[in-house]
mmCIF file of C-alpha atoms and ligand atoms in Angstrom:
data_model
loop_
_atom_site.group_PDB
_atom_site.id
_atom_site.type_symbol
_atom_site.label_atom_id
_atom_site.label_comp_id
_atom_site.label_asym_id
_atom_site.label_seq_id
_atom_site.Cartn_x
_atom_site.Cartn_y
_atom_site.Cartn_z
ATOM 1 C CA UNK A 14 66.263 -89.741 -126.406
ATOM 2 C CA UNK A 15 64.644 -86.309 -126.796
ATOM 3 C CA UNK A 16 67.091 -84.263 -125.118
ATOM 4 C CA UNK A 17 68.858 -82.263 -127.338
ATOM 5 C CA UNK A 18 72.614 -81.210 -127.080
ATOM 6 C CA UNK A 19 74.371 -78.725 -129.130
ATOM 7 C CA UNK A 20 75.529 -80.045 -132.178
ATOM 8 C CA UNK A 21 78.899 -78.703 -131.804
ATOM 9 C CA UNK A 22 79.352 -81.016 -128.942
ATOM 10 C CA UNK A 23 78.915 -84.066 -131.090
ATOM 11 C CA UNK A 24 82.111 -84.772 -132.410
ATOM 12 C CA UNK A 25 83.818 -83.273 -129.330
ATOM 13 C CA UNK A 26 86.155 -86.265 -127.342
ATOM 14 C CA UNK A 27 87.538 -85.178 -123.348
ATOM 15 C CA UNK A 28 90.319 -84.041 -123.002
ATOM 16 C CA UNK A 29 93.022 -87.000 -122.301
ATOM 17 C CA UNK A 30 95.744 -86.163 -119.319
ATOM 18 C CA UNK A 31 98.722 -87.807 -118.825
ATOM 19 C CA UNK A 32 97.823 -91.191 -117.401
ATOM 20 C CA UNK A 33 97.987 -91.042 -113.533
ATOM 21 C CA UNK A 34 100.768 -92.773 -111.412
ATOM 22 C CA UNK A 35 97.733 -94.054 -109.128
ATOM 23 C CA UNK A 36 96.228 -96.009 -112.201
ATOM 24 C CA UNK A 37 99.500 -97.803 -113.332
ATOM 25 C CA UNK A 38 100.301 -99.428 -109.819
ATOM 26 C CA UNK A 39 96.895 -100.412 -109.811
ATOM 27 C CA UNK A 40 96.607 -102.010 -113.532
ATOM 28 C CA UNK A 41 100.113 -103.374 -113.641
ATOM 29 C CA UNK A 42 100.615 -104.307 -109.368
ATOM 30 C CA UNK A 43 103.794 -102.207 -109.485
ATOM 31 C CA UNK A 44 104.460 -99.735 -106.248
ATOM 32 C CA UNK A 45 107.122 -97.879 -107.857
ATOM 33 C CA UNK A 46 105.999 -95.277 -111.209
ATOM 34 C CA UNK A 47 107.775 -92.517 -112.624
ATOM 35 C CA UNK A 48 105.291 -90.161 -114.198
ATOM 36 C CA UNK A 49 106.940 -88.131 -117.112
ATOM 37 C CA UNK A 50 104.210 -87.554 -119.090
ATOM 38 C CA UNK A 51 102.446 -84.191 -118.273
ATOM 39 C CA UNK A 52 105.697 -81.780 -118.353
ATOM 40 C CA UNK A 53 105.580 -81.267 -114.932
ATOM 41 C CA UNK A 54 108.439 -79.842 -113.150
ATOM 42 C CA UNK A 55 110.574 -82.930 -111.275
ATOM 43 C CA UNK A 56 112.043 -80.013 -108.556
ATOM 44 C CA UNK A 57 108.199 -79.438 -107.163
ATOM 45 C CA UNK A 58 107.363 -75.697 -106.750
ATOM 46 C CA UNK A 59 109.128 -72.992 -104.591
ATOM 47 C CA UNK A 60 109.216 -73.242 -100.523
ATOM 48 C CA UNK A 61 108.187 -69.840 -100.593
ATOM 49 C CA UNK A 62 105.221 -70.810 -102.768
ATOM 50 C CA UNK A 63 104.177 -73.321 -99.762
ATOM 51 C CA UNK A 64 104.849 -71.370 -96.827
ATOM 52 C CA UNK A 65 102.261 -68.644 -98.301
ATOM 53 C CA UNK A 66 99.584 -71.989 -98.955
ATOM 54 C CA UNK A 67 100.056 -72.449 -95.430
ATOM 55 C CA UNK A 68 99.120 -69.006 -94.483
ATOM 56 C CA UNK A 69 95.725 -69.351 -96.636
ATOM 57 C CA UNK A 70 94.450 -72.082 -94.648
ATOM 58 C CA UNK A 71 92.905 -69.962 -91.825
ATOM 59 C CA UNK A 72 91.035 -68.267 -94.964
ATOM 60 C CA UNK A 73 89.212 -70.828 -96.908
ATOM 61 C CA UNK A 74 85.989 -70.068 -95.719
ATOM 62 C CA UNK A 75 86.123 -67.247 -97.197
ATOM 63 C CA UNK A 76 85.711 -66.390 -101.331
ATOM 64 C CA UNK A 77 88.655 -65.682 -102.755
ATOM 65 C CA UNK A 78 89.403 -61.803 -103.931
ATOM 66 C CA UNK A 79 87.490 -61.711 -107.106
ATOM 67 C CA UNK A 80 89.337 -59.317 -108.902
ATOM 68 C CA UNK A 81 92.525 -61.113 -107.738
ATOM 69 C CA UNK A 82 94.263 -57.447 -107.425
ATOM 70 C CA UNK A 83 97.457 -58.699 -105.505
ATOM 71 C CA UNK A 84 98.206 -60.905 -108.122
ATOM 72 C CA UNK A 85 97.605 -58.897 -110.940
ATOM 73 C CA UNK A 86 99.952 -56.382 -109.445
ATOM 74 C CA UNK A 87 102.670 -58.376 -108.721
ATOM 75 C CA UNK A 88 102.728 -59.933 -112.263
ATOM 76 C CA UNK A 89 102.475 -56.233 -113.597
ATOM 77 C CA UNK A 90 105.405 -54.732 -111.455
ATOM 78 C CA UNK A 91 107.689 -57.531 -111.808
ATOM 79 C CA UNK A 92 107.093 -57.393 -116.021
ATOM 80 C CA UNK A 93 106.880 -53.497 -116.347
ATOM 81 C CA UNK A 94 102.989 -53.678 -117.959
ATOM 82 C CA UNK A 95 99.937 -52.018 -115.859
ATOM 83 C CA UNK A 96 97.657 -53.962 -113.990
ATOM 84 C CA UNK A 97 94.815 -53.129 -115.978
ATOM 85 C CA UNK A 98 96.547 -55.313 -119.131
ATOM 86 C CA UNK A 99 96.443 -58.782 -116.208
ATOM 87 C CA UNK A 100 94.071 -61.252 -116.182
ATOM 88 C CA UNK A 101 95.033 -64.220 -113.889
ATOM 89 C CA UNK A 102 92.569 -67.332 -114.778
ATOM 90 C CA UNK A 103 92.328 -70.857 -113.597
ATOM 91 C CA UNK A 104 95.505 -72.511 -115.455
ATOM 92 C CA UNK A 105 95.986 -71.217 -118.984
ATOM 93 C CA UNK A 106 93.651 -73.997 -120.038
ATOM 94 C CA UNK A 107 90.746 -71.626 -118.725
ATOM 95 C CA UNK A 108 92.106 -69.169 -120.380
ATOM 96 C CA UNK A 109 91.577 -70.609 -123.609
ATOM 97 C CA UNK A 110 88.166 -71.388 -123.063
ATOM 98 C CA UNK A 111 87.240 -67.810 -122.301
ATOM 99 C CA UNK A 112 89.451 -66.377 -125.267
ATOM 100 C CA UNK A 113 87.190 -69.018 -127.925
ATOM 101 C CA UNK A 114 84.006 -67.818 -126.087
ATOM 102 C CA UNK A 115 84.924 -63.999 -126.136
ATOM 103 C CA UNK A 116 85.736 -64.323 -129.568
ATOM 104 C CA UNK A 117 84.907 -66.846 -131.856
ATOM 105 C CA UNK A 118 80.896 -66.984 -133.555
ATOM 106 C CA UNK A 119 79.667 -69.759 -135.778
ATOM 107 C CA UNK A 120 81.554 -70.170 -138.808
ATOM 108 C CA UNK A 121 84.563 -68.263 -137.766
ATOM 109 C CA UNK A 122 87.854 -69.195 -139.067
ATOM 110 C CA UNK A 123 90.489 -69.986 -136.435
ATOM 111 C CA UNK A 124 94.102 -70.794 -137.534
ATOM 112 C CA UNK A 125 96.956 -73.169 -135.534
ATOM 113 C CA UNK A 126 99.206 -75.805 -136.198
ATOM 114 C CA UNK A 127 98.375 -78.891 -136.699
ATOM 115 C CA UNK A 128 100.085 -80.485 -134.104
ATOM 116 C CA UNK A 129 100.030 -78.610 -131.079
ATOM 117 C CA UNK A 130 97.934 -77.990 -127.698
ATOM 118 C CA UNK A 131 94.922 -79.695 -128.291
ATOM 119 C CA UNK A 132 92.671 -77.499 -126.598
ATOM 120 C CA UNK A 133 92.604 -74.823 -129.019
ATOM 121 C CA UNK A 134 91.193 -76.951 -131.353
ATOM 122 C CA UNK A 135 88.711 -77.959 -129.337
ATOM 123 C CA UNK A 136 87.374 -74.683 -128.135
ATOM 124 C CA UNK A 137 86.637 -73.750 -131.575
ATOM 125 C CA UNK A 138 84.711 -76.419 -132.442
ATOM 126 C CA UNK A 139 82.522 -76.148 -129.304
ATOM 127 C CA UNK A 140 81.909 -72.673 -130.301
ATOM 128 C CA UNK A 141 81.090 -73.183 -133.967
ATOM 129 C CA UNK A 142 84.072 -71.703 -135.307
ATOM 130 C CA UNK A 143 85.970 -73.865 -138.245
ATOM 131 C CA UNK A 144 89.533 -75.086 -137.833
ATOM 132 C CA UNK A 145 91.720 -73.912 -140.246
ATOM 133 C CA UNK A 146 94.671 -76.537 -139.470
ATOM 134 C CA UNK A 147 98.422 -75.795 -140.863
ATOM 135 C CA UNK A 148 100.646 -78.823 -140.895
ATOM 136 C CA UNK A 149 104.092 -78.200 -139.060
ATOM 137 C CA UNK A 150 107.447 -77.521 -140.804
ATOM 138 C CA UNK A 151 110.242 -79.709 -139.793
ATOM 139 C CA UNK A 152 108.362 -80.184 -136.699
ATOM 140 C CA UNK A 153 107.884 -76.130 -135.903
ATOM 141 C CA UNK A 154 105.572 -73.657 -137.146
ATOM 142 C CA UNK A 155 104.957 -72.750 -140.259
ATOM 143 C CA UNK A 156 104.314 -69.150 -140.114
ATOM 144 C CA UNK A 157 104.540 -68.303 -143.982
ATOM 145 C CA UNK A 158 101.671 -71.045 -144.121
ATOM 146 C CA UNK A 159 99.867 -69.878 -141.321
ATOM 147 C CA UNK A 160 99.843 -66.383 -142.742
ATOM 148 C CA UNK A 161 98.702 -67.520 -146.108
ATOM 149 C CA UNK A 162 95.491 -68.935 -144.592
ATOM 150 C CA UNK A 163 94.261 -65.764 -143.119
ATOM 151 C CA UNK A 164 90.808 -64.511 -145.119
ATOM 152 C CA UNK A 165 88.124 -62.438 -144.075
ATOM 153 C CA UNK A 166 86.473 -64.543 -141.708
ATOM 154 C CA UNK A 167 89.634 -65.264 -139.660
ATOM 155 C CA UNK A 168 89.121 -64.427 -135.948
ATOM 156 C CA UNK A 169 91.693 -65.757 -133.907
ATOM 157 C CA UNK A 170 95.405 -67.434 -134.780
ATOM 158 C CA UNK A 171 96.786 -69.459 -132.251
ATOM 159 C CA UNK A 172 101.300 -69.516 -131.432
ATOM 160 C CA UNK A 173 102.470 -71.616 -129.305
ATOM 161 C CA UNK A 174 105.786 -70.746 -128.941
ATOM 162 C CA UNK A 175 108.235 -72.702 -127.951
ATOM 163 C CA UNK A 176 105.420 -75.651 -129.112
ATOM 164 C CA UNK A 177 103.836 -77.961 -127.282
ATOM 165 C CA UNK A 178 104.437 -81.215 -128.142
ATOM 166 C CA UNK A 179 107.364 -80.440 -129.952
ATOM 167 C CA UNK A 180 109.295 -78.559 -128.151
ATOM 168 C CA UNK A 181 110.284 -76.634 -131.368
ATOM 169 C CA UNK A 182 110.364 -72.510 -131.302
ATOM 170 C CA UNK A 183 110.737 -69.480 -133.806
ATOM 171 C CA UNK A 184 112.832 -66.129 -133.485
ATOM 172 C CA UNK A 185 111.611 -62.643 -132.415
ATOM 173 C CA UNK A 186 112.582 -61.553 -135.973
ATOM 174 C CA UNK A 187 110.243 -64.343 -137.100
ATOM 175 C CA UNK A 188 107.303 -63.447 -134.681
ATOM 176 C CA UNK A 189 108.070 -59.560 -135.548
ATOM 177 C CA UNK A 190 107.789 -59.936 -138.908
ATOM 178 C CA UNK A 191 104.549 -62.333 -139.041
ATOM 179 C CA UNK A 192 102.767 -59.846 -136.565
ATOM 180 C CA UNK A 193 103.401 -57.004 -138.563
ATOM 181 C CA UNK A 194 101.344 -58.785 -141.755
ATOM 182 C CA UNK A 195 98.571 -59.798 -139.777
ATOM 183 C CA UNK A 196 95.489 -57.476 -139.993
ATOM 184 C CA UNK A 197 95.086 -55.569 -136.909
ATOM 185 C CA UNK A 198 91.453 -56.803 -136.504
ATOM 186 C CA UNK A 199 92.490 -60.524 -136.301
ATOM 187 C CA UNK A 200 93.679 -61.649 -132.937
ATOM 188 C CA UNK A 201 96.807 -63.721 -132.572
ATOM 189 C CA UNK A 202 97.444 -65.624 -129.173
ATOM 190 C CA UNK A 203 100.684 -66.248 -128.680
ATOM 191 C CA UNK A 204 101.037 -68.902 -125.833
ATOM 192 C CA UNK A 205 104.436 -68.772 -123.915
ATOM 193 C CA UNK A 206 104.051 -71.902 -121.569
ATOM 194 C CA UNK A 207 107.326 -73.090 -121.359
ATOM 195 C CA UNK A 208 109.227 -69.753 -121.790
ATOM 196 C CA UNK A 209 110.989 -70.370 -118.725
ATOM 197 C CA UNK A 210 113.096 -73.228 -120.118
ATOM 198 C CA UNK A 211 114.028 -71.437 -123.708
ATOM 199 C CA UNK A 212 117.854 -71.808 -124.104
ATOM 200 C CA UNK A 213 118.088 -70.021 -127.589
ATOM 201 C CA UNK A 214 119.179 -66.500 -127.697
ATOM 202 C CA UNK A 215 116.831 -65.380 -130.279
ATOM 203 C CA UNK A 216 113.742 -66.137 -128.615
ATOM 204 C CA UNK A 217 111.724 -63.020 -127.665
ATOM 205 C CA UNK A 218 112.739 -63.282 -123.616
ATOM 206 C CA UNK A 219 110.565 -60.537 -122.719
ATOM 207 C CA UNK A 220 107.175 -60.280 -124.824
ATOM 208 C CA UNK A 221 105.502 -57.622 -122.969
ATOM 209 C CA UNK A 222 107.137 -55.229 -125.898
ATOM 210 C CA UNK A 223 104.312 -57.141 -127.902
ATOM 211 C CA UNK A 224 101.826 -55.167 -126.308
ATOM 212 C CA UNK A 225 103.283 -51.579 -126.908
ATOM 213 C CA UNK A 226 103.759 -52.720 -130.168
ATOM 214 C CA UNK A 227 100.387 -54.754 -131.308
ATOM 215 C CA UNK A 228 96.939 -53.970 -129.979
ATOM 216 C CA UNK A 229 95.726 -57.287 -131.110
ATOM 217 C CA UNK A 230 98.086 -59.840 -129.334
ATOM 218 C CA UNK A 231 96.912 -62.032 -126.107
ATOM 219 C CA UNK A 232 100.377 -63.192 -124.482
ATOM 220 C CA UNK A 233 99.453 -66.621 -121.916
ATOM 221 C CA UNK A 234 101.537 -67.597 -119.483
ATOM 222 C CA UNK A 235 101.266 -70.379 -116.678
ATOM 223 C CA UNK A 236 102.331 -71.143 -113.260
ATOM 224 C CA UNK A 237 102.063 -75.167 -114.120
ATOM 225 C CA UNK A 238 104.791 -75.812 -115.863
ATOM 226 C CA UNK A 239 108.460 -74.061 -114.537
ATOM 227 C CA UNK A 240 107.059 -72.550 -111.419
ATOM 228 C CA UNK A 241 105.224 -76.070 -110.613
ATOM 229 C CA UNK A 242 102.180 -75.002 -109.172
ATOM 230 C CA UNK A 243 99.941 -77.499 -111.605
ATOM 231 C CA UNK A 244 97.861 -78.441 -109.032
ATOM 232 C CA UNK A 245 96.590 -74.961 -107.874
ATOM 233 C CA UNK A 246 95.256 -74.272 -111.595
ATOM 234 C CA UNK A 247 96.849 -70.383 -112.636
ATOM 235 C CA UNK A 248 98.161 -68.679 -115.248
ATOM 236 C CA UNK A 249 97.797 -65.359 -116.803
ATOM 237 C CA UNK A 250 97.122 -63.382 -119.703
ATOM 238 C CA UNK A 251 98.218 -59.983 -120.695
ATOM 239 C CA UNK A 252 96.844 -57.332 -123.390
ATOM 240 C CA UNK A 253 95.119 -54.377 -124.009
ATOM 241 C CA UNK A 254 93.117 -52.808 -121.132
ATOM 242 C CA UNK A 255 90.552 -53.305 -124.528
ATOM 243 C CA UNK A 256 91.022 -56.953 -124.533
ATOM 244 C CA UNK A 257 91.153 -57.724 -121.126
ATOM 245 C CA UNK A 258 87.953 -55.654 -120.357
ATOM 246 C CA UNK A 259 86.236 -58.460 -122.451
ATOM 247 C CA UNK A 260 87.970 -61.408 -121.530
ATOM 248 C CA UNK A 261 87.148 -60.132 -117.779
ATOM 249 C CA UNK A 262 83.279 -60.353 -118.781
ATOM 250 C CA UNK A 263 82.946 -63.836 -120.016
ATOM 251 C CA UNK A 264 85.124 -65.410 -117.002
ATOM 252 C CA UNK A 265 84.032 -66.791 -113.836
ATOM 253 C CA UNK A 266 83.277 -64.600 -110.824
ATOM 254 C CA UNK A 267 85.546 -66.682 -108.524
ATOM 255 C CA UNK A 268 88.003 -68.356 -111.214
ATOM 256 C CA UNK A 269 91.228 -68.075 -109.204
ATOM 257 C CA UNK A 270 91.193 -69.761 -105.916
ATOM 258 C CA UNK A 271 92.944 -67.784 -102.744
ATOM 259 C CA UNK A 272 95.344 -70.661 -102.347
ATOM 260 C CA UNK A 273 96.839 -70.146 -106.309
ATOM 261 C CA UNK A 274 96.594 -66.345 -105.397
ATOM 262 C CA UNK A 275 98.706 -66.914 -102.719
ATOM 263 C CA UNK A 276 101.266 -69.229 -103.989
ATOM 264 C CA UNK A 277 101.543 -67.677 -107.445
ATOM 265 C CA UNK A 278 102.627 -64.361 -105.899
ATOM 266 C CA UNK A 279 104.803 -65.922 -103.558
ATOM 267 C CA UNK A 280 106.552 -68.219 -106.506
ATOM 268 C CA UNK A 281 106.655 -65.276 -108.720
ATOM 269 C CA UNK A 282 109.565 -63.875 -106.284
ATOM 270 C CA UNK A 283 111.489 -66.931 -106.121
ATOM 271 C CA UNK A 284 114.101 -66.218 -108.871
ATOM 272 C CA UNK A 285 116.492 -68.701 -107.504
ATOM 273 C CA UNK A 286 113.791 -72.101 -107.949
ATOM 274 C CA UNK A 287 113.054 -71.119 -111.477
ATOM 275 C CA UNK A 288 117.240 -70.954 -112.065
ATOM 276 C CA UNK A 289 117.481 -74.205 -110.324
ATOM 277 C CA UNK A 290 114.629 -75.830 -112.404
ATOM 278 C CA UNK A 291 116.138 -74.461 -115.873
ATOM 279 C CA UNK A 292 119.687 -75.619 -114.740
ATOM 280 C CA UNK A 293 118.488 -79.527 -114.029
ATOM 281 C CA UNK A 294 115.876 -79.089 -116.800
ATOM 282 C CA UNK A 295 119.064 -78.031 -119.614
ATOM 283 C CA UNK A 296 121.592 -80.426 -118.261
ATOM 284 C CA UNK A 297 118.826 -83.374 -118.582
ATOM 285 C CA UNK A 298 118.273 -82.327 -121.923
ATOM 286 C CA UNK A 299 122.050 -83.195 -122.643
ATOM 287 C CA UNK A 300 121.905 -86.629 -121.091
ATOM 288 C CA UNK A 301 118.814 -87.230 -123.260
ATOM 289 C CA UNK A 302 119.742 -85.467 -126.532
ATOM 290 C CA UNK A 303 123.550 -88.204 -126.070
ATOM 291 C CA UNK A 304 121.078 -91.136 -125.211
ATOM 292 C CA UNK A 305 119.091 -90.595 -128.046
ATOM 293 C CA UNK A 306 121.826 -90.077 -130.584
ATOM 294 C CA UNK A 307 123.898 -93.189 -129.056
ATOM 295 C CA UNK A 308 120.282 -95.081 -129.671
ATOM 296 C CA UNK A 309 120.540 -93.787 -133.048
ATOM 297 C CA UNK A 310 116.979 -92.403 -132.262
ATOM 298 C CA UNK A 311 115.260 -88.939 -133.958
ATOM 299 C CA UNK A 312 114.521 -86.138 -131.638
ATOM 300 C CA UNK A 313 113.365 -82.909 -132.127
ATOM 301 C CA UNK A 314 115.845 -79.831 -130.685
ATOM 302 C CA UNK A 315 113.637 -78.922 -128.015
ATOM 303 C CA UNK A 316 113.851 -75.119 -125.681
ATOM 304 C CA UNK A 317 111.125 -77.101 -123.126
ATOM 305 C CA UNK A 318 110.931 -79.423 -120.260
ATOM 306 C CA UNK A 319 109.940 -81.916 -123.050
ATOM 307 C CA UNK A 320 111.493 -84.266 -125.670
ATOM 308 C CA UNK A 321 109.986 -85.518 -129.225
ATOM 309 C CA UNK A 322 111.325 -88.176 -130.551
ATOM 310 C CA UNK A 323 111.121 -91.350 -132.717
ATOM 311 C CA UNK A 324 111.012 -94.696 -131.310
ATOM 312 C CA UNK A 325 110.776 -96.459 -134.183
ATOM 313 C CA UNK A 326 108.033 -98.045 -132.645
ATOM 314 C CA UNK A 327 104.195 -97.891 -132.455
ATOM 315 C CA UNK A 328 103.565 -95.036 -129.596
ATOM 316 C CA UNK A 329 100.843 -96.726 -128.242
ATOM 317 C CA UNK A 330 103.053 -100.402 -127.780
ATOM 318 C CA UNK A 331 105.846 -98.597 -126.409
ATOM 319 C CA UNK A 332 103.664 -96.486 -124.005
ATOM 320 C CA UNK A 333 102.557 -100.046 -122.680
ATOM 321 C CA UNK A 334 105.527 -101.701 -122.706
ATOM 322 C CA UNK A 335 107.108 -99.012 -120.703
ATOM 323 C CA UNK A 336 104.329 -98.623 -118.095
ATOM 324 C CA UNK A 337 104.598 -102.696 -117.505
ATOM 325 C CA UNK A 338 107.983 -101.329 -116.160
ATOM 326 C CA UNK A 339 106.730 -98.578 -114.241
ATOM 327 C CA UNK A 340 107.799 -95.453 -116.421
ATOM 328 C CA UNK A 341 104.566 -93.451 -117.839
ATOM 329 C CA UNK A 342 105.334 -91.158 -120.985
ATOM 330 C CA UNK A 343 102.955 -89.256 -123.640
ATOM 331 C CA UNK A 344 102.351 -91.372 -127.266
ATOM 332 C CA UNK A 345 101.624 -88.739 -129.811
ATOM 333 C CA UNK A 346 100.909 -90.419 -133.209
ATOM 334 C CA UNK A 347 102.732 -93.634 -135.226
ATOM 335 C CA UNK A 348 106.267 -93.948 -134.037
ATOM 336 C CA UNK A 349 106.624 -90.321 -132.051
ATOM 337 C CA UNK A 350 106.183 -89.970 -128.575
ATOM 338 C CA UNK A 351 106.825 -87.439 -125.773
ATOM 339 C CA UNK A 352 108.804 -87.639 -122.714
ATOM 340 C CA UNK A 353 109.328 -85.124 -120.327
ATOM 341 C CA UNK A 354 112.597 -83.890 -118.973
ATOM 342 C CA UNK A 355 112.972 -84.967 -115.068
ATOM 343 C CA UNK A 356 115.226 -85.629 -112.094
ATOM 344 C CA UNK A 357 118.829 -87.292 -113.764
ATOM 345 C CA UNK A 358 117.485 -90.569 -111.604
ATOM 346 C CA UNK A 359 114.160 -90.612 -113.728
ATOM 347 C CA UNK A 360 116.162 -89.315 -117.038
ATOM 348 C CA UNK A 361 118.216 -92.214 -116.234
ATOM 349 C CA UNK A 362 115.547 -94.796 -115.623
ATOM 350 C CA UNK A 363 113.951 -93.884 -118.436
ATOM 351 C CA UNK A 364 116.688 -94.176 -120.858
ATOM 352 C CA UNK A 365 117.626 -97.533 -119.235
ATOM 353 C CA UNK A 366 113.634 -98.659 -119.498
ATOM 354 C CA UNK A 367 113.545 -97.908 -123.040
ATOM 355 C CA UNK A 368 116.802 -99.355 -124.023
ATOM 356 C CA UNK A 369 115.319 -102.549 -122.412
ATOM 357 C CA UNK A 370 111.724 -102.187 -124.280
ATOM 358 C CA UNK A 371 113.643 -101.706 -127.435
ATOM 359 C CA UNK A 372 116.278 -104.007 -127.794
HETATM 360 C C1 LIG B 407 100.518 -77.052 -120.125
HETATM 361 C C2 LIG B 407 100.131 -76.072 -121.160
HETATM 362 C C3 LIG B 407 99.153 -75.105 -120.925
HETATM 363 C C4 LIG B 407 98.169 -75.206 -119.796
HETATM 364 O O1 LIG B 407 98.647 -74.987 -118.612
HETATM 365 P P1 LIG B 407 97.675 -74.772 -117.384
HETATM 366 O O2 LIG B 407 98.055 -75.847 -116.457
HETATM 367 O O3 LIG B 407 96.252 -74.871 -117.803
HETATM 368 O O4 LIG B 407 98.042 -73.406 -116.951
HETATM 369 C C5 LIG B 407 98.893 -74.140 -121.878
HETATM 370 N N1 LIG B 407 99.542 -74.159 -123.043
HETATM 371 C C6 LIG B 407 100.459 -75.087 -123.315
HETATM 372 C C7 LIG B 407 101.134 -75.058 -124.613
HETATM 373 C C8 LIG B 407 100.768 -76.087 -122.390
HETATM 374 O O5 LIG B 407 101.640 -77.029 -122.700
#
């Protein structure tokens, strides 16, 4: 074959979702699945969301606003930043694509965890950049070893925070104080997915202070995860008018579709659903944390919609054996897996499920 692809592409493997419902009736001949394996949120999105997707439908022969100014100025009145430091993008997955491609050049060194979202890793290699991978500490981030990584040719440091798969988090003291001994030229993402579902008090609840404070943090948020809206693809990222200026030039022209536009605004005002969905979300948590323990299975303390833990088993046999009974989860590597937090009917199920796989 004479056609010639970029090198960095070579070693690259896609991306691997959360296995669909669809494909486990099929495979197995089952009509009932319970999906909680992409952190989704078990409470669906806000009404208010869906009556403004409605309203869009007259509209979608049209392009949606490029420059997505509604959005961008309801996200910066209802967090106290200026417009100007809002960039909306197609899910925050997007946005980490365009942050690697604004930033990173070959041979650029790029520090994150070792286990955590997988696409930052990914986007670094398919720019050139080189990895410079940090194990975990007891499960969370190892900031101290993180910091003692950075060099010259770091570009970029990735935080997820509280982490994906983990569902481990560190302090605004810790943040604070690893911020202020990173050089301002190196920029450090800090990736807030599941901030809506934090329960600790000493989690930074409102980051936006990051900005005043740092010129050279990127703060990513989504509206996939509490807010529900995975389907629509849309987050957002905020920063310096600096930053965003260049993250505005490397996205696409049309990246946010006028149905997310819509919704996202709309879902954005709905205090109450985002309550609702951290109320089930905590009180799930509980049922799981006691089944666990009374299982005399590990779990990691988790402030997400998502659950760590130990089955003493090979992930990949008990992500089988549980999908011959209908109940998808995530297996993560030898005996750890991840499930995500859902209705008390499929918290229930599942707990009942695995008891039954591992006994
Ligand atoms: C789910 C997730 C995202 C991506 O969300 P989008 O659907 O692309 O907005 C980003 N970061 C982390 C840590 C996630 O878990």
């Amino acid at each position: 074959m004479n056609i010639k692809f970029r090198p960095e592409i070579k070693d690259l493997v896609p991306y691997k979702p959360g296995k669909p419902i669809e494909d486990v009736k099929r495979e197995y001949g089952l009509t009932e699945v319970t999906k909680l394996a992409s952190n989704e949120n078990p409470l669906g999105y806000s009404p208010k969301a869906k009556e403004a997707i409605e309203r869009c439908l007259e509209e979608l022969h049209l392009y949606p606003d490029g420059n997505i100014t509604d959005l961008k100025d309801a996200i910066a009145k209802r967090f106290g930043v200026k417009a100007s430091q809002v960039l909306p993008s197609s899910g925050s997955d997007e946005m980490v694509d365009i942050i690697s491609k604004t930033f990173i050049n070959p041979g650029d060194e790029v520090i994150l965890a070792d286990v955590t979202f997988p696409r930052y890793i990914q986007t670094c290699t398919m720019m050139g950049g080189t990895p410079v991978v940090v194990p975990l500490k007891d499960f969370a981030h190892d900031l101290d070893g993180m910091k003692a990584k950075i060099s010259e040719k770091t570009k970029l440091i990735w935080l997820c925070n509280p982490n994906n798969p983990t569902g481990t988090m560190f302090s605004e003291d810790a943040l604070n104080s690893f911020l202020d001994s990173v050089p301002s030229h190196v920029v450090v993402i800090y990736d807030e997915a599941y901030r809506e579902y934090v329960t600790r008090d000493d989690y930074p609840k409102d980051s936006t202070y990051l900005l005043d404070k740092y010129s050279n943090v990127i703060i990513m948020r989504t509206f996939s995860k509490a807010y529900g809206l995975a389907a629509l693809r849309v987050g957002y990222t905020m920063a310096s008018d600096e930053i965003i200026n260049n993250l505005n030039k490397v996205r696409g022209p049309f990246n946010v579709n006028t149905i997310a536009q819509s919704a996202a605004i709309a879902a954005l005002a709905d205090d109450e659903f985002i309550k609702e969905s951290y109320r089930v979300n905590a009180e799930g948590k509980e049922y799981l944390y006691k089944s666990f323990e009374e299982m005399g299975l590990w779990y990691a303390p988790s402030e997400t919609n998502h659950i760590f833990f130990d089955a003493k088993k090979d992930c990949q046999e008990l992500f089988t054996e549980l999908q011959k009974r209908g109940m998808i989860i995530r297996p993560m590597y030898g005996t750890y897996s991840r499930v995500s937090i859902g209705t008390m009917e499929q918290n229930e199920l599942f707990i009942k499920l695995l008891k039954e796989v591992l006994q």
